[in-house]
mmCIF file of C-alpha atoms and ligand atoms in Angstrom:
data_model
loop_
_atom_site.group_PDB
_atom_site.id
_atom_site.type_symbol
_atom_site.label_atom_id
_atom_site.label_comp_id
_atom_site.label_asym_id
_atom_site.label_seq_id
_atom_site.Cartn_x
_atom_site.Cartn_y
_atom_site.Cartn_z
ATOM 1 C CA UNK A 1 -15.198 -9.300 4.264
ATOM 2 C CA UNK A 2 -13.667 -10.976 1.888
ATOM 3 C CA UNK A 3 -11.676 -15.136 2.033
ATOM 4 C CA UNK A 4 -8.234 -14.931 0.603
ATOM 5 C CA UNK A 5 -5.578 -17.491 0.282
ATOM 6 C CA UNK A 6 -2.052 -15.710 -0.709
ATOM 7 C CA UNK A 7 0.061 -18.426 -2.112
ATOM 8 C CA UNK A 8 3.638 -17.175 -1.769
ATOM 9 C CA UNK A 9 2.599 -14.888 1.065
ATOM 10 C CA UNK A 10 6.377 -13.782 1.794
ATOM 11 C CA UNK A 11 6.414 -12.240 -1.653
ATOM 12 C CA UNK A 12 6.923 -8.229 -1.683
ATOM 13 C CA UNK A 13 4.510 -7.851 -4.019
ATOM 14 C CA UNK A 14 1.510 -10.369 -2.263
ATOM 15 C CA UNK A 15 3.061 -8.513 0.948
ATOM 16 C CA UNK A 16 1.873 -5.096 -0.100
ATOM 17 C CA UNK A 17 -1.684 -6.951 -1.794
ATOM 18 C CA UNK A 18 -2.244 -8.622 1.579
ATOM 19 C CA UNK A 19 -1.270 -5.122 3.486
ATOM 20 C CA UNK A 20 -4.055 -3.506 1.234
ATOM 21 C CA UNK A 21 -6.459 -6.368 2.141
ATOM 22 C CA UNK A 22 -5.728 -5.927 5.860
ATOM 23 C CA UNK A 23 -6.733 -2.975 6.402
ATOM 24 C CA UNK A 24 -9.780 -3.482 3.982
ATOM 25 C CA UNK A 25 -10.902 -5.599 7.072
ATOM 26 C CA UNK A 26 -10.309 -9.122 4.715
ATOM 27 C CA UNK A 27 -9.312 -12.696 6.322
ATOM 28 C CA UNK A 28 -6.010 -13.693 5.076
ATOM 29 C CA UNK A 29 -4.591 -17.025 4.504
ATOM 30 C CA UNK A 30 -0.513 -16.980 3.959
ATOM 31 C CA UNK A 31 0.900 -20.000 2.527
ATOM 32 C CA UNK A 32 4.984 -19.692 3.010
ATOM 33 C CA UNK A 33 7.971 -21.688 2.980
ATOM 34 C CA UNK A 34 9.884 -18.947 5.596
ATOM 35 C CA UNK A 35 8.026 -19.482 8.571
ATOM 36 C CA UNK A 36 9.612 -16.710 10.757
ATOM 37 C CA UNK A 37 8.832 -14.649 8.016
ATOM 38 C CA UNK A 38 5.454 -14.957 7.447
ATOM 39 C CA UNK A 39 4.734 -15.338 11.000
ATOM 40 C CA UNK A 40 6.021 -11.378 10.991
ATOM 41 C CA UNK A 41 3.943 -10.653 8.290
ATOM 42 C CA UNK A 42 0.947 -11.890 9.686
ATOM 43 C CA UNK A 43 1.675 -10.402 13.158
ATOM 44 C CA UNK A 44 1.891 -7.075 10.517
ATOM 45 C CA UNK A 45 -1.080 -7.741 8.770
ATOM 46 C CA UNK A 46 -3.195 -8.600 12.047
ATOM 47 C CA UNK A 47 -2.013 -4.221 13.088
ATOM 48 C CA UNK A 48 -3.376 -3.726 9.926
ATOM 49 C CA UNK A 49 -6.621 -4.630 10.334
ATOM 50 C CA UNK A 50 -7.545 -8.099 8.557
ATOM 51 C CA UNK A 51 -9.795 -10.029 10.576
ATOM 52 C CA UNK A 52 -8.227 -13.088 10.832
ATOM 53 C CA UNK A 53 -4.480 -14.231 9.377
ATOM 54 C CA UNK A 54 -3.429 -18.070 9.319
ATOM 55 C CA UNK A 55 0.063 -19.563 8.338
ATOM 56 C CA UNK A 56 0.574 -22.578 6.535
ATOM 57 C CA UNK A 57 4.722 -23.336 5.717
ATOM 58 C CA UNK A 58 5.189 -25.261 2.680
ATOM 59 C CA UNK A 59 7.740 -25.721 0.054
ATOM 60 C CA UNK A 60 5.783 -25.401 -2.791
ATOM 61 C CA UNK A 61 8.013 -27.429 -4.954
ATOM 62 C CA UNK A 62 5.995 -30.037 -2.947
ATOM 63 C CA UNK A 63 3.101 -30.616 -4.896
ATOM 64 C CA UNK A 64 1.697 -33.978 -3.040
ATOM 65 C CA UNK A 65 0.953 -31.124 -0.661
ATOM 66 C CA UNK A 66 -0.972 -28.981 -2.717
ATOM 67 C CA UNK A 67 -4.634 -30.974 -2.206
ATOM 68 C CA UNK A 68 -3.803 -30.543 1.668
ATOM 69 C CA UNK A 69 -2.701 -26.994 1.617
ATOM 70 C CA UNK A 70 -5.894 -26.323 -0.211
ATOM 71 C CA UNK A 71 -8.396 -27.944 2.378
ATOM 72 C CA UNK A 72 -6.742 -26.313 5.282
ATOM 73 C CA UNK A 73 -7.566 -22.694 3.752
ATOM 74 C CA UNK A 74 -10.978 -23.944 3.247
ATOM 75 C CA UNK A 75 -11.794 -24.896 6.703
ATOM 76 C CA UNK A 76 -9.733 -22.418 7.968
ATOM 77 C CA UNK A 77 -11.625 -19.682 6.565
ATOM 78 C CA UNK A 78 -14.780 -21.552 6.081
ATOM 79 C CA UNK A 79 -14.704 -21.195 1.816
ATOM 80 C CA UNK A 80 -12.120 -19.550 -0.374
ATOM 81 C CA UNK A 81 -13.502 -16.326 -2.350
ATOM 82 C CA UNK A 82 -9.755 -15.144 -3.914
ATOM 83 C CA UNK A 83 -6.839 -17.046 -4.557
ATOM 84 C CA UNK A 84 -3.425 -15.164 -5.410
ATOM 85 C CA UNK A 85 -0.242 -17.194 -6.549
ATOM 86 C CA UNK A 86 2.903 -15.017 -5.858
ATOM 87 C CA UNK A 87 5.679 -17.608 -5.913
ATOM 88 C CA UNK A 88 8.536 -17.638 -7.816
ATOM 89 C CA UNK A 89 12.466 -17.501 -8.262
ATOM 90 C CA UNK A 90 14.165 -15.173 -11.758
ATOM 91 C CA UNK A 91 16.368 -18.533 -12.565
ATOM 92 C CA UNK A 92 20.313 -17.502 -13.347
ATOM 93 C CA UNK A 93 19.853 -18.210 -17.015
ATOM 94 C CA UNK A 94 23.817 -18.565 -17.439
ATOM 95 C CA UNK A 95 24.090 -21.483 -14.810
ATOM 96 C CA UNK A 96 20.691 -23.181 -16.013
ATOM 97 C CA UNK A 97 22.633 -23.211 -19.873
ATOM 98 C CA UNK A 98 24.981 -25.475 -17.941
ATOM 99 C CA UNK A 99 22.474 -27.809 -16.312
ATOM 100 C CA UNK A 100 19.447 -29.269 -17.138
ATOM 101 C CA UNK A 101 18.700 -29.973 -13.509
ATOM 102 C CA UNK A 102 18.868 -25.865 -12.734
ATOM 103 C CA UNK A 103 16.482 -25.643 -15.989
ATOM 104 C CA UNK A 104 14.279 -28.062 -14.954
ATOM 105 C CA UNK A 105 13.768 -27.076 -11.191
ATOM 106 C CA UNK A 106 13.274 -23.641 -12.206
ATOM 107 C CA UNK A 107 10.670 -25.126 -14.584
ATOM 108 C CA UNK A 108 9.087 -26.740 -11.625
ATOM 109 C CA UNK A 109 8.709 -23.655 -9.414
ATOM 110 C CA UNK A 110 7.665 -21.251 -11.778
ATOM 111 C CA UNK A 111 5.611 -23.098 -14.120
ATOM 112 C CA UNK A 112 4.675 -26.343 -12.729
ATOM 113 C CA UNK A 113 3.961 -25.521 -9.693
ATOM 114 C CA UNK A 114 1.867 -22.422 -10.134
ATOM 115 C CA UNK A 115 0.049 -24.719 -12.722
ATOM 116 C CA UNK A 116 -0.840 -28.040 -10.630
ATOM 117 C CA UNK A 117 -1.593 -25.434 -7.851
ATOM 118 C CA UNK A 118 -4.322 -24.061 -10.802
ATOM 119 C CA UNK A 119 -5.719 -27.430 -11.966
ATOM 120 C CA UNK A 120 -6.908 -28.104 -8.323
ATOM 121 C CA UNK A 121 -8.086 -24.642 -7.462
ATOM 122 C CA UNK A 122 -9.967 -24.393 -10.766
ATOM 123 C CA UNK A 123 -12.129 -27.914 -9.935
ATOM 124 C CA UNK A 124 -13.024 -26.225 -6.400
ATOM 125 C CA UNK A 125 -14.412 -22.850 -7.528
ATOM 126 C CA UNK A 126 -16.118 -24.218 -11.229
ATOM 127 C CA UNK A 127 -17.660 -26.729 -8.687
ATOM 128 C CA UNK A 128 -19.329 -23.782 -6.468
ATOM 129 C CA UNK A 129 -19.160 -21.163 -9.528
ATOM 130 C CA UNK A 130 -17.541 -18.769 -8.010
ATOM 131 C CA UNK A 131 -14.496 -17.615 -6.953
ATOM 132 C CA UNK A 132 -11.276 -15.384 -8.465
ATOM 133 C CA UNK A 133 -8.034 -16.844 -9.288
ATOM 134 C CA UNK A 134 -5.190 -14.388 -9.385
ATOM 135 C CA UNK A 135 -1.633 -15.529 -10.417
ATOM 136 C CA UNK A 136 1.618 -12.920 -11.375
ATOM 137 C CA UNK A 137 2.978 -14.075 -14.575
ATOM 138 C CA UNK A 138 5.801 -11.807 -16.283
ATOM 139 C CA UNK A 139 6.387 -9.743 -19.609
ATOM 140 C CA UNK A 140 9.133 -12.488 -19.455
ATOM 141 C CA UNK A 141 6.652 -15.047 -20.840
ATOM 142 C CA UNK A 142 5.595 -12.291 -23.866
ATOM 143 C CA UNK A 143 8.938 -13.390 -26.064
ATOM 144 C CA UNK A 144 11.971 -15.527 -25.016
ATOM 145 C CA UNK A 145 15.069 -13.721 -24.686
ATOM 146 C CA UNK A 146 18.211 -15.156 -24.627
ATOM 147 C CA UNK A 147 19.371 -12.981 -21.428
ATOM 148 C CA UNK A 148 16.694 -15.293 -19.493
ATOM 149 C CA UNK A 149 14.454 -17.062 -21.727
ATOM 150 C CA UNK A 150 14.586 -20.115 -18.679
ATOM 151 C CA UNK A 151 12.399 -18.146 -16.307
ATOM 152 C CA UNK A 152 10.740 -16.485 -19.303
ATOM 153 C CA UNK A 153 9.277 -19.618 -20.963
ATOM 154 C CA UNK A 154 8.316 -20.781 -17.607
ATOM 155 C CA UNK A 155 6.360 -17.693 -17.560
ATOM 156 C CA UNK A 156 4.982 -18.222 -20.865
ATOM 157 C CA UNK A 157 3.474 -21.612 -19.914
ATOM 158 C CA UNK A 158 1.687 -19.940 -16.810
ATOM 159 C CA UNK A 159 0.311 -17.064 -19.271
ATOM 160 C CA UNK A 160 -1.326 -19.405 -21.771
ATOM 161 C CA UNK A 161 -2.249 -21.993 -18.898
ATOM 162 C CA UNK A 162 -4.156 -19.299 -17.265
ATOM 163 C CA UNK A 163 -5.679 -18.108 -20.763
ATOM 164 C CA UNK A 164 -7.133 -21.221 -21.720
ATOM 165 C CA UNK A 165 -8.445 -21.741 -17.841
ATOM 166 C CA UNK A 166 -10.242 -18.331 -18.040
ATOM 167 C CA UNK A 167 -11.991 -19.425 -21.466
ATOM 168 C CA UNK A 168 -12.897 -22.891 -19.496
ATOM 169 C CA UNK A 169 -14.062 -21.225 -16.162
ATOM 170 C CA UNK A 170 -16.359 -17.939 -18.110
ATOM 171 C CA UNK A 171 -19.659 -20.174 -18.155
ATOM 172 C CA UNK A 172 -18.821 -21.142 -14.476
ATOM 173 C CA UNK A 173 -18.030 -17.140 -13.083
ATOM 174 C CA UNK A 174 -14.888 -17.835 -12.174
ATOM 175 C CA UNK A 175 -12.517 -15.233 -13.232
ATOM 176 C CA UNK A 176 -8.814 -15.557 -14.056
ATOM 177 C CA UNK A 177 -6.641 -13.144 -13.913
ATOM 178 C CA UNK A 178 -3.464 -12.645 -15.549
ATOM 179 C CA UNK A 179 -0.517 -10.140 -14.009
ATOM 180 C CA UNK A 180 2.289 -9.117 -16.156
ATOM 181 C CA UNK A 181 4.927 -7.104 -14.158
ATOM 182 C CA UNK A 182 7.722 -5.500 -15.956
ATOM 183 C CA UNK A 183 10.296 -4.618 -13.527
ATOM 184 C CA UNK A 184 10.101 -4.058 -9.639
ATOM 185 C CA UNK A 185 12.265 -3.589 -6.647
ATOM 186 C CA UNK A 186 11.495 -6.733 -4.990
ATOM 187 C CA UNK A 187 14.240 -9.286 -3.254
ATOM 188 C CA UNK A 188 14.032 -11.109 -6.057
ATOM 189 C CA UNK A 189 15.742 -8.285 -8.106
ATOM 190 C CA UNK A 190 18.334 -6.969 -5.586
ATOM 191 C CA UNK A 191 21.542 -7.505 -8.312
ATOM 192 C CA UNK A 192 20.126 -5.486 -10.773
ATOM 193 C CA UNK A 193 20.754 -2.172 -11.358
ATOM 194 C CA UNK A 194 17.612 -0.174 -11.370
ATOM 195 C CA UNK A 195 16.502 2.945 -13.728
ATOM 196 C CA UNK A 196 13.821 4.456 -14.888
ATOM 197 C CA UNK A 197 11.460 1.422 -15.898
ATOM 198 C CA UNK A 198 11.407 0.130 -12.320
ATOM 199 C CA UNK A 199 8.751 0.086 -10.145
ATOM 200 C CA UNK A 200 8.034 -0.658 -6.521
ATOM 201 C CA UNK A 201 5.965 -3.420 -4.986
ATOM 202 C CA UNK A 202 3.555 -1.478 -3.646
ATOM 203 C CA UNK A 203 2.026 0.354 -6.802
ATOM 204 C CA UNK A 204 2.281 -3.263 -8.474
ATOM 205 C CA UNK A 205 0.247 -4.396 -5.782
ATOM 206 C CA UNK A 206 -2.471 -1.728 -5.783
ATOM 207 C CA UNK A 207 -3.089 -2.126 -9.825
ATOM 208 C CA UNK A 208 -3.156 -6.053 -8.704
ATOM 209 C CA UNK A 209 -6.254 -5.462 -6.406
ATOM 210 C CA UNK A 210 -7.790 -3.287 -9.130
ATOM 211 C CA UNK A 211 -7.384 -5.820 -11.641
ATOM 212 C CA UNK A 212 -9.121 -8.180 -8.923
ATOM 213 C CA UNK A 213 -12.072 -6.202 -8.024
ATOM 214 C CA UNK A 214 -12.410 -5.399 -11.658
ATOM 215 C CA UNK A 215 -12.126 -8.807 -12.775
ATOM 216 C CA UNK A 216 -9.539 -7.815 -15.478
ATOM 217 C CA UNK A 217 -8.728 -10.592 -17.922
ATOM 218 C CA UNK A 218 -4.565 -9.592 -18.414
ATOM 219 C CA UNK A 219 -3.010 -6.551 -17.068
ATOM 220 C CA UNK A 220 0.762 -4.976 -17.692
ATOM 221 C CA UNK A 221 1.953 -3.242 -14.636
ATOM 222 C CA UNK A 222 2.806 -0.490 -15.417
ATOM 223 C CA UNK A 223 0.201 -0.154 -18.294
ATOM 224 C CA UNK A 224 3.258 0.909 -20.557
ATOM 225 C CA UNK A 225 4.314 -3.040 -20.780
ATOM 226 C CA UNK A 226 1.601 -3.697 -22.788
ATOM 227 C CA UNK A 227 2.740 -1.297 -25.841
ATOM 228 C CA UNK A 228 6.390 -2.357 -25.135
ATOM 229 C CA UNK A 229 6.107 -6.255 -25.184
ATOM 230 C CA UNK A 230 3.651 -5.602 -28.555
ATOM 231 C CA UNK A 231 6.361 -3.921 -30.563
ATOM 232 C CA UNK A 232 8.847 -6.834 -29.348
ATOM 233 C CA UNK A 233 6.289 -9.384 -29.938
ATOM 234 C CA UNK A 234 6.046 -7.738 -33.536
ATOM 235 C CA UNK A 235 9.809 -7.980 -35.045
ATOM 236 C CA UNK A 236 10.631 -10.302 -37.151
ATOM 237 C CA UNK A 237 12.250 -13.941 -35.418
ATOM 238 C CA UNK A 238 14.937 -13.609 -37.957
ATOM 239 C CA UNK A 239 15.924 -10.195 -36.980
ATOM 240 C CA UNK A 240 15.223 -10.621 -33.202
ATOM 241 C CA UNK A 241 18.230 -13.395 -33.452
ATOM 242 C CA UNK A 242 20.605 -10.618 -34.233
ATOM 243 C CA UNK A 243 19.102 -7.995 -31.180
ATOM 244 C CA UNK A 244 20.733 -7.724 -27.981
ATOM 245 C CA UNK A 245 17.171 -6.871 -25.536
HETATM 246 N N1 NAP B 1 10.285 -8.491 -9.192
HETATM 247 C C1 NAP B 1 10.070 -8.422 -10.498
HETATM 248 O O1 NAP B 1 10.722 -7.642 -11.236
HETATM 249 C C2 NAP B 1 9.013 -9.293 -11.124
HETATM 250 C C3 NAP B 1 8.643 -9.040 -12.459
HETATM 251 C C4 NAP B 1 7.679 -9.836 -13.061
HETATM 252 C C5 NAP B 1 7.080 -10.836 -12.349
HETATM 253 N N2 NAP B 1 7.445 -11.084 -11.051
HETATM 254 C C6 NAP B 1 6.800 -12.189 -10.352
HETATM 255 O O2 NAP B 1 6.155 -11.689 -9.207
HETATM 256 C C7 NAP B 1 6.005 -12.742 -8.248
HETATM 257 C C8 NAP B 1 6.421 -12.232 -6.885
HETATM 258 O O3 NAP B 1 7.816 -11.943 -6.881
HETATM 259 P P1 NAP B 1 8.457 -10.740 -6.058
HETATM 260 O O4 NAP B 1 8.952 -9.752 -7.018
HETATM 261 O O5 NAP B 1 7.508 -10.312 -5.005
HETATM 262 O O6 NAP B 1 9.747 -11.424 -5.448
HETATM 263 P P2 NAP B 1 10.092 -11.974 -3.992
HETATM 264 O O7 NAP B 1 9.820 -10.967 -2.947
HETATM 265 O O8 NAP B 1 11.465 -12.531 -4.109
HETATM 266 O O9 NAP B 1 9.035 -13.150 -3.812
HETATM 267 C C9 NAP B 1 9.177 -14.425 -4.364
HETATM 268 C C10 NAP B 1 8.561 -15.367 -3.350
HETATM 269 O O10 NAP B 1 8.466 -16.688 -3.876
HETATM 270 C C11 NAP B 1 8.740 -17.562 -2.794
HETATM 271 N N3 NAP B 1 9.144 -18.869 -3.282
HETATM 272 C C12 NAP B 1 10.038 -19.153 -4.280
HETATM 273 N N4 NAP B 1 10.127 -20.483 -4.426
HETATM 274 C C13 NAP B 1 9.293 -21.038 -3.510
HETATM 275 C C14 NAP B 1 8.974 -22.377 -3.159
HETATM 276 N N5 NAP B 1 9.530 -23.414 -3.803
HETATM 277 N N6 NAP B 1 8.078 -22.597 -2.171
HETATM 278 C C15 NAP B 1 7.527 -21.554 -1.516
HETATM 279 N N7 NAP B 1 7.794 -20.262 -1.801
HETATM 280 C C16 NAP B 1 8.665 -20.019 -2.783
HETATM 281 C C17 NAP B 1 9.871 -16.891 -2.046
HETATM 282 O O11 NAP B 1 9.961 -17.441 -0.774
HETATM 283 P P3 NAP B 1 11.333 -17.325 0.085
HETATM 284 O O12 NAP B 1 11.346 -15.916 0.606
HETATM 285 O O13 NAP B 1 11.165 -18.353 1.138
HETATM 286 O O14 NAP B 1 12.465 -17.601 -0.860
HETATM 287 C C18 NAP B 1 9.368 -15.450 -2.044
HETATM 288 O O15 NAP B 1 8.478 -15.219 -0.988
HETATM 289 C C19 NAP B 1 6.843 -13.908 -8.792
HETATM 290 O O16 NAP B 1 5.995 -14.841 -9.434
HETATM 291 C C20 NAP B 1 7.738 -13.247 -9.818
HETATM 292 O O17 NAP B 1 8.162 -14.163 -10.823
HETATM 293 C C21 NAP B 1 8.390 -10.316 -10.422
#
């Protein structure tokens, strides 16, 4: 039985992780700002089969909170073993253009955030040297785009953040691991029209928990991301102006 703290538990995709983990017999910990919501889903995951599930609402915008969110895992579960960091809004790039307080709050949930949240979980498990840090970054963060380079370079940041932290945390066996969805029928993509290159939370979240038991440095989900975001990474910034992706 394994300790794992979900951070974003209401999250479709952590949802479907933490679904896998419950019936894998593993003691959740949900950390939520919708607390009927994750109250449900721990009610859910409880059927399931996890062994224990405890709430904790927070908005993680919040970061003075962070330190105490952290402990109260801990004891709760008696040690952390897996953390997973779900949270996150896609920012309306055209309003954000308009305001730099839109740009900078989106900043602050998907990048800063996810990256204080890192710093202290990082210092806890190189301390005991052990321990697997899982966080859902984006293709996004591969190549600004001007269709929603906001969310994407807040994306970016979390990518290299977690690169350099996996470098820092080898000698200490602490793994990092990187997820980098393309696209998927969560909530958080209900206005968009999907097609052929979508995918649904639940297969995300089973190539998540192989990534984790693996220890897997940076996966695509679906593995076809990978080839894609090369190719874009590849042309040329002087023709990638003129593109329309
Ligand atoms: N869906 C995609 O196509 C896609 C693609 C690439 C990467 N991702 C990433 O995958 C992760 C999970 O997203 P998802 O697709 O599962 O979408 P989702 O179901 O909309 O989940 C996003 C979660 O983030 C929570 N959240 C946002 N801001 C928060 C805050 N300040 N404090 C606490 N919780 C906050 C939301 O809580 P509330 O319900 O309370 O708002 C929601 O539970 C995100 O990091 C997202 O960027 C998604």
């Amino acid at each position: 039985m394994r300790k794992i703290l979900i951070i974003g538990g209401t999250s479709a995709i952590a949802e479907h992780c933490a679904r896998i983990w419950a019936a894998r017999g593993d003691e959740l910990y949900l950390v939520a700002r919708n607390e009927e919501r994750v109250q449900t889903i721990a009610a859910d995951l409880k059927i399931r089969g996890a062994a224990q599930v405890t709430t904790y609402c927070t908005n993680l915008n919040d970061m003075d909170r962070h330190g105490e969110l952290l402990d109260a895992a801990d004891i709760a579960m008696s040690g952390i073993d897996i953390v997973l960091i779900a949270h996150g809004t896609l920012s309306n790039q055209k309003s954000c253009e308009q305001s730099v307080e839109e740009t900078l709050a989106e900043i602050q949930t998907n990048a800063l955030s996810t990256i204080s949240l890192l710093t202290l979980i990082a210092n806890r498990f190189e301390a005991k040297k052990e321990g697997t840090i899982c966080v859902i970054s984006s293709v996004a963060g591969d190549r600004g785009r001007a269709s929603n380079y906001v969310y994407g370079s807040s994306k970016a940041m979390v990518t290299a953040f977690t690169s350099g932290l996996r470098q820092r945390l080898h000698k200490s066996n602490v793994a990092v691991v990187t997820i980098k969805p393309g696209f998927v029928d969560t909530p958080m993509t209900t206005e968009f029209k999907k097609g052929l290159l979508w995918v649904k939370p639940n297969a995300v979240a089973m190539k998540i928990i192989h990534a984790i038991d693996k220890q897997k440095n940076e996966v695509y989900v679906p593995t076809f991301w990978c080839a894609v975001m090369m190719l874009i990474r590849a042309i040329p910034a002087g023709l990638f102006k003129r593109l329309k992706l």
